[in-house]
CSV table of C-alpha atoms and ligand atoms in Angstrom, one decimal:
chain,number,residue,atom,x,y,z
A,16,MET,CA,-102.4,0.7,-17.2
A,17,LEU,CA,-100.7,4.1,-17.2
A,18,VAL,CA,-102.7,6.9,-18.7
A,19,SER,CA,-101.9,10.3,-20.2
A,20,ALA,CA,-102.7,13.2,-17.8
A,21,LYS,CA,-104.8,15.0,-20.4
A,22,GLU,CA,-108.2,13.6,-19.5
A,23,MET,CA,-107.8,13.8,-15.7
A,24,LEU,CA,-106.6,17.5,-16.0
A,25,GLU,CA,-109.3,18.6,-18.4
A,26,LYS,CA,-111.9,17.1,-16.0
A,27,ALA,CA,-110.1,18.8,-13.0
A,28,LYS,CA,-110.1,22.2,-14.7
A,29,ALA,CA,-113.7,21.9,-15.7
A,30,GLY,CA,-114.6,20.6,-12.2
A,31,HIS,CA,-112.6,23.3,-10.3
A,32,TYR,CA,-110.3,21.0,-8.4
A,33,ALA,CA,-106.6,20.0,-8.9
A,34,VAL,CA,-104.8,16.7,-9.4
A,35,GLY,CA,-101.7,16.2,-7.2
A,36,GLN,CA,-98.3,15.3,-8.7
A,37,PHE,CA,-96.3,13.6,-6.0
A,38,ASN,CA,-92.6,12.9,-6.7
A,39,ILE,CA,-91.3,9.4,-6.2
A,40,ASN,CA,-87.8,8.4,-5.1
A,41,ASN,CA,-88.0,4.7,-4.4
A,42,LEU,CA,-90.4,1.7,-4.1
A,43,GLU,CA,-91.8,2.7,-0.7
A,44,TRP,CA,-92.7,6.2,-1.9
A,45,THR,CA,-94.4,4.9,-5.0
A,46,LYS,CA,-96.4,2.2,-3.2
A,47,ALA,CA,-97.5,4.7,-0.5
A,48,ILE,CA,-98.8,7.2,-3.1
A,49,LEU,CA,-100.5,4.6,-5.3
A,50,GLN,CA,-102.3,3.0,-2.3
A,51,THR,CA,-103.4,6.4,-1.1
A,52,ALA,CA,-104.8,7.4,-4.5
A,53,GLN,CA,-106.7,4.1,-4.6
A,54,GLU,CA,-108.1,4.6,-1.1
A,55,CYS,CA,-109.1,8.2,-1.9
A,56,ASN,CA,-110.5,7.2,-5.3
A,57,SER,CA,-108.4,10.0,-6.8
A,58,PRO,CA,-106.5,10.4,-10.0
A,59,VAL,CA,-102.8,10.9,-9.4
A,60,ILE,CA,-99.6,11.9,-11.2
A,61,LEU,CA,-96.3,10.3,-10.2
A,62,GLY,CA,-93.5,12.8,-10.8
A,63,VAL,CA,-89.9,11.6,-11.5
A,64,SER,CA,-87.1,14.2,-11.7
A,65,GLU,CA,-84.1,13.3,-13.8
A,66,GLY,CA,-82.0,12.9,-10.7
A,67,ALA,CA,-84.6,10.5,-9.1
A,68,GLY,CA,-84.7,8.6,-12.4
A,69,LYS,CA,-81.0,8.1,-12.3
A,70,TYR,CA,-81.2,7.1,-8.6
A,71,MET,CA,-83.8,4.5,-9.4
A,72,CYS,CA,-81.6,2.9,-12.0
A,73,GLY,CA,-83.0,4.6,-15.1
A,74,TYR,CA,-86.4,5.3,-16.6
A,75,LYS,CA,-87.0,1.7,-17.7
A,76,THR,CA,-86.6,0.5,-14.2
A,77,VAL,CA,-89.2,3.1,-13.0
A,78,VAL,CA,-91.7,2.1,-15.7
A,79,GLY,CA,-91.2,-1.6,-14.8
A,80,MET,CA,-91.7,-0.9,-11.1
A,81,VAL,CA,-94.8,1.3,-11.6
A,82,ASN,CA,-96.5,-1.0,-14.1
A,83,GLY,CA,-95.8,-4.0,-11.8
A,84,MET,CA,-97.4,-2.1,-8.8
A,85,LEU,CA,-100.5,-1.1,-10.8
A,86,GLU,CA,-101.1,-4.7,-11.5
A,87,GLU,CA,-100.1,-6.2,-8.1
A,88,LEU,CA,-101.9,-3.6,-6.0
A,89,LYS,CA,-104.9,-3.7,-8.3
A,90,ILE,CA,-104.9,0.0,-8.9
A,91,THR,CA,-107.9,1.1,-10.9
A,92,VAL,CA,-107.7,4.9,-10.5
A,93,PRO,CA,-106.1,6.9,-13.3
A,94,VAL,CA,-102.3,7.1,-12.9
A,95,ALA,CA,-99.9,9.1,-15.1
A,96,LEU,CA,-96.1,8.6,-14.9
A,97,HIS,CA,-94.6,11.9,-15.6
A,98,LEU,CA,-91.1,13.3,-16.1
A,99,ASP,CA,-90.6,16.4,-13.9
A,100,HIS,CA,-88.5,19.3,-15.2
A,101,GLY,CA,-87.1,17.3,-18.1
A,102,SER,CA,-84.4,18.3,-20.6
A,103,PHE,CA,-85.2,17.6,-24.3
A,104,GLU,CA,-83.0,14.5,-24.1
A,105,GLY,CA,-84.6,13.4,-20.8
A,106,CYS,CA,-88.1,13.7,-22.5
A,107,MET,CA,-86.9,11.5,-25.4
A,108,LYS,CA,-85.6,8.8,-23.1
A,109,CYS,CA,-88.8,8.8,-21.0
A,110,ILE,CA,-91.0,8.6,-24.2
A,111,GLU,CA,-89.0,5.6,-25.3
A,112,ALA,CA,-89.0,4.0,-21.8
A,113,GLY,CA,-92.8,4.0,-21.6
A,114,PHE,CA,-93.7,7.1,-19.4
A,115,SER,CA,-97.2,8.4,-20.1
A,116,SER,CA,-96.4,12.0,-19.7
A,117,VAL,CA,-93.4,14.4,-19.8
A,118,MET,CA,-92.6,17.9,-18.8
A,119,PHE,CA,-90.2,19.8,-21.0
A,120,ASP,CA,-88.7,22.6,-18.9
A,121,GLY,CA,-87.4,25.0,-21.5
A,122,SER,CA,-87.9,28.0,-19.3
A,123,HIS,CA,-84.1,28.7,-19.2
A,124,TYR,CA,-83.9,29.1,-23.0
A,125,PRO,CA,-84.8,32.3,-24.8
A,126,ILE,CA,-88.5,32.1,-25.6
A,127,GLU,CA,-87.9,31.3,-29.4
A,128,GLU,CA,-85.9,28.3,-28.5
A,129,ASN,CA,-88.4,27.2,-25.8
A,130,VAL,CA,-91.1,27.4,-28.5
A,131,GLU,CA,-89.1,25.5,-31.1
A,132,LYS,CA,-88.2,22.6,-28.8
A,133,THR,CA,-91.7,22.5,-27.2
A,134,LYS,CA,-93.2,22.3,-30.7
A,135,GLU,CA,-91.1,19.4,-31.6
A,136,LEU,CA,-92.2,17.5,-28.5
A,137,VAL,CA,-95.9,18.4,-29.1
A,138,GLY,CA,-95.6,16.4,-32.3
A,139,ILE,CA,-93.8,13.4,-30.8
A,140,THR,CA,-95.9,13.1,-27.6
A,141,GLY,CA,-99.1,13.7,-29.6
A,142,GLU,CA,-98.4,10.7,-31.9
A,143,LYS,CA,-98.0,8.5,-28.8
A,144,GLY,CA,-101.1,9.8,-27.0
A,145,MET,CA,-98.9,11.2,-24.2
A,146,SER,CA,-99.4,14.4,-22.3
A,147,LEU,CA,-96.8,17.2,-22.4
A,148,GLU,CA,-96.3,19.9,-19.8
A,149,ALA,CA,-94.4,23.1,-20.8
A,150,GLU,CA,-92.9,25.8,-18.6
A,151,VAL,CA,-92.7,29.5,-19.0
A,152,GLY,CA,-91.0,31.7,-16.4
A,153,ALA,CA,-88.6,30.0,-14.1
A,154,ILE,CA,-89.9,28.5,-10.8
A,155,GLY,CA,-87.8,29.7,-7.9
A,156,GLY,CA,-85.6,27.7,-5.6
A,157,GLU,CA,-83.7,24.5,-6.3
A,158,GLU,CA,-84.9,21.0,-7.1
A,159,ASP,CA,-82.5,18.2,-7.8
A,160,GLY,CA,-79.9,20.6,-9.2
A,161,VAL,CA,-82.4,22.5,-11.3
A,162,VAL,CA,-82.3,26.1,-10.1
A,163,GLY,CA,-84.8,28.8,-11.0
A,164,SER,CA,-85.0,32.4,-9.8
A,165,GLY,CA,-88.8,32.6,-9.3
A,166,GLU,CA,-89.8,35.2,-11.8
A,167,CYS,CA,-93.4,35.8,-12.9
A,168,ALA,CA,-94.2,34.5,-16.4
A,169,ASP,CA,-95.1,36.8,-19.2
A,170,PRO,CA,-98.8,36.0,-20.0
A,171,LYS,CA,-98.2,36.6,-23.8
A,172,GLU,CA,-95.3,34.1,-23.8
A,173,CYS,CA,-97.6,31.7,-21.9
A,174,LYS,CA,-100.2,32.0,-24.7
A,175,ALA,CA,-97.5,31.5,-27.4
A,176,ILE,CA,-96.5,28.2,-25.7
A,177,ALA,CA,-100.1,27.1,-24.9
A,178,ASP,CA,-101.1,27.6,-28.6
A,179,LEU,CA,-98.5,25.0,-29.6
A,180,GLY,CA,-100.9,22.4,-28.4
A,181,VAL,CA,-99.3,21.4,-25.1
A,182,THR,CA,-101.5,19.5,-22.6
A,183,MET,CA,-100.8,21.7,-19.5
A,184,LEU,CA,-98.7,24.7,-18.7
A,185,ALA,CA,-96.5,25.6,-15.7
A,186,ALA,CA,-96.1,29.3,-15.3
A,187,GLY,CA,-94.0,31.0,-12.7
A,188,ILE,CA,-96.2,33.1,-10.4
A,189,GLY,CA,-93.8,33.7,-7.6
A,190,ASN,CA,-93.8,30.0,-6.5
A,191,ILE,CA,-90.6,28.4,-5.2
A,192,HIS,CA,-89.5,24.8,-4.9
A,193,GLY,CA,-88.7,23.7,-1.3
A,194,LYS,CA,-89.5,25.7,1.8
A,195,TYR,CA,-90.7,29.3,1.4
A,196,PRO,CA,-88.6,32.0,3.0
A,197,GLU,CA,-90.0,34.1,5.8
A,198,ASN,CA,-90.3,37.2,3.6
A,199,TRP,CA,-92.0,35.4,0.7
A,200,ALA,CA,-94.3,37.8,-1.1
A,201,GLY,CA,-96.9,35.1,-1.9
A,202,LEU,CA,-98.3,34.0,-5.2
A,203,SER,CA,-99.1,36.6,-7.9
A,204,PHE,CA,-102.8,36.1,-8.5
A,205,GLU,CA,-102.7,39.0,-10.9
A,206,THR,CA,-100.3,37.2,-13.1
A,207,LEU,CA,-102.2,33.9,-12.8
A,208,ASP,CA,-105.5,35.6,-13.7
A,209,ALA,CA,-103.9,37.3,-16.8
A,210,ILE,CA,-102.4,33.9,-17.9
A,211,GLN,CA,-105.8,32.1,-17.5
A,212,GLN,CA,-107.6,34.9,-19.4
A,213,LEU,CA,-105.2,34.4,-22.4
A,214,THR,CA,-104.9,30.6,-22.3
A,215,GLY,CA,-108.6,29.8,-21.7
A,216,GLU,CA,-109.2,26.0,-21.1
A,217,MET,CA,-105.6,25.1,-20.7
A,218,PRO,CA,-105.0,23.4,-17.4
A,219,LEU,CA,-102.4,25.4,-15.4
A,220,VAL,CA,-99.8,23.8,-13.2
A,221,LEU,CA,-98.6,25.1,-9.8
A,222,HIS,CA,-95.1,23.9,-8.9
A,223,GLY,CA,-93.6,24.2,-5.4
A,224,GLY,CA,-96.8,23.0,-3.6
A,225,THR,CA,-95.0,22.5,-0.3
A,226,GLY,CA,-95.8,25.3,2.2
A,227,ILE,CA,-98.3,27.3,0.2
A,228,PRO,CA,-101.0,28.4,2.6
A,229,GLU,CA,-104.4,26.7,2.0
A,230,ASP,CA,-106.3,29.8,1.1
A,231,MET,CA,-103.7,30.5,-1.7
A,232,ILE,CA,-104.0,26.9,-3.0
A,233,LYS,CA,-107.8,27.3,-3.2
A,234,LYS,CA,-107.6,30.7,-4.9
A,235,ALA,CA,-105.1,29.3,-7.4
A,236,ILE,CA,-107.5,26.4,-8.2
A,237,SER,CA,-110.3,28.9,-8.7
A,238,LEU,CA,-108.1,30.7,-11.2
A,239,GLY,CA,-107.4,27.7,-13.4
A,240,VAL,CA,-104.7,25.6,-11.7
A,241,ALA,CA,-105.6,22.0,-12.3
A,242,LYS,CA,-102.3,20.3,-11.3
A,243,ILE,CA,-100.3,20.9,-8.1
A,244,ASN,CA,-96.8,19.5,-7.6
A,245,VAL,CA,-95.7,18.3,-4.1
A,246,ASN,CA,-92.3,16.9,-3.3
A,247,THR,CA,-90.5,18.5,-0.3
A,248,GLU,CA,-93.5,17.9,2.0
A,249,CYS,CA,-93.4,14.2,1.4
A,250,GLN,CA,-89.6,14.2,2.0
A,251,LEU,CA,-90.0,16.1,5.2
A,252,SER,CA,-92.7,13.8,6.6
A,253,PHE,CA,-90.7,10.7,5.6
A,254,ALA,CA,-87.6,12.0,7.3
A,255,ASP,CA,-89.4,13.1,10.4
A,256,ALA,CA,-91.2,9.8,10.9
A,257,THR,CA,-87.9,7.8,10.3
A,258,ARG,CA,-86.0,10.0,12.8
A,259,LYS,CA,-88.7,9.5,15.5
A,260,TYR,CA,-88.6,5.7,14.9
A,261,ILE,CA,-84.8,5.7,15.4
A,262,GLU,CA,-84.8,8.2,18.3
A,263,ALA,CA,-87.3,6.0,20.1
A,264,GLY,CA,-84.8,3.1,19.7
A,265,LYS,CA,-87.3,1.0,17.7
A,266,ASP,CA,-84.6,0.0,15.2
A,267,LEU,CA,-82.9,-1.8,18.1
A,268,GLU,CA,-86.0,-3.6,19.4
A,269,GLY,CA,-86.7,-7.1,18.1
A,270,LYS,CA,-86.2,-7.0,14.3
A,271,GLY,CA,-86.8,-3.3,14.1
A,272,PHE,CA,-83.7,-2.9,11.9
A,273,ASP,CA,-85.3,-4.9,9.2
A,274,PRO,CA,-85.6,-2.3,6.3
A,275,ARG,CA,-89.2,-3.3,5.8
A,276,LYS,CA,-89.9,-2.2,9.4
A,277,LEU,CA,-87.5,0.7,9.4
A,278,LEU,CA,-89.0,2.4,6.3
A,279,ALA,CA,-92.6,1.7,7.3
A,280,PRO,CA,-93.2,4.7,9.5
A,281,GLY,CA,-91.9,7.0,6.7
A,282,ALA,CA,-94.2,5.4,4.2
A,283,GLU,CA,-97.2,5.8,6.5
A,284,ALA,CA,-96.3,9.5,6.9
A,285,ILE,CA,-96.2,9.9,3.1
A,286,LYS,CA,-99.6,8.4,2.9
A,287,ALA,CA,-101.0,10.9,5.5
A,288,THR,CA,-99.4,13.8,3.6
A,289,VAL,CA,-100.7,12.7,0.2
A,290,LYS,CA,-104.3,12.2,1.6
A,291,GLU,CA,-104.2,15.6,3.2
A,292,LYS,CA,-103.2,17.2,-0.1
A,293,MET,CA,-105.8,15.2,-2.1
A,294,GLU,CA,-108.5,16.5,0.3
A,295,LEU,CA,-107.2,20.1,0.0
A,296,PHE,CA,-107.0,19.9,-3.8
A,297,GLY,CA,-110.5,18.5,-4.0
A,298,SER,CA,-109.5,15.4,-6.1
A,299,VAL,CA,-110.9,12.8,-3.6
A,300,GLY,CA,-113.7,10.7,-5.2
A,301,LYS,CA,-112.9,12.1,-8.7
A,302,ALA,CA,-111.3,9.0,-10.2
B,418,13P,P1,-92.0,21.2,-3.6
B,418,13P,O1,-90.7,20.4,-3.4
B,418,13P,O2,-91.8,22.7,-3.2
B,418,13P,O3,-93.2,20.6,-3.1
B,418,13P,O4,-92.2,21.4,-5.2
B,418,13P,C1,-92.4,20.2,-6.0
B,418,13P,C2,-92.4,20.5,-7.4
B,418,13P,O5,-92.8,21.5,-7.9
B,418,13P,C3,-91.9,19.4,-8.3
B,418,13P,O6,-91.8,19.9,-9.6
């Protein structure tokens, strides 16, 4: 059964580790992540962008697929199904479809409007026992058409949003979706520290987990980050493994063109990436 991310993130914050959110795009992706979480005895959050939701034939299809897999694969570790960077309307659709968690990304609105819309969703998700992630300060780069400039969040605005009763808070600290540029200044730990001082127990979320050096990930966790999002790295490992399979001519050998065979190396590569991240984030054995 899908669970809210509240309990797993509160435990992670108290235990000084982070739970990974891995974005899903199709059946192979979802199965690989769930199997790895079970093998690692780790809680996990499946992230679905609005674009990926559309691609997978809508949120109801996603809920049906994930619920089916939890049962068929006998998954016993805590799993949350979470809308990533949702609009207000997207959040409402996911709540209705049976997601267990949503992110409302109101970072592009003036803070008053972000507060107002987040507050409304605190009430709705609270009644349903779902978790809600809010965002303050845009996260840089581009993800599925959502573009942010990568500013650092204002700690006072973070406190205003945290006080509304959200479950977890994503705050821009110089992080960027996708690959980091050569001249990237790194994460602003000063901002993160100031945010944690004002928001206390609130689990903080680090987006743009791909390509952040290990020491920065560990430091971010020590300063209150309890959820780390990874998307691009799984996409890159999937693409790389698939390309190698084709370049080696394996799709032309025997029944190598069978999609179940063609997509298998990519799925294995995702498993390896997810395991590596769970080890780095410290969530292995914490289910
Ligand atoms: P990356 O694609 O940089 O790993 O970021 C993922 C993310 O933050 C999803 O919200």
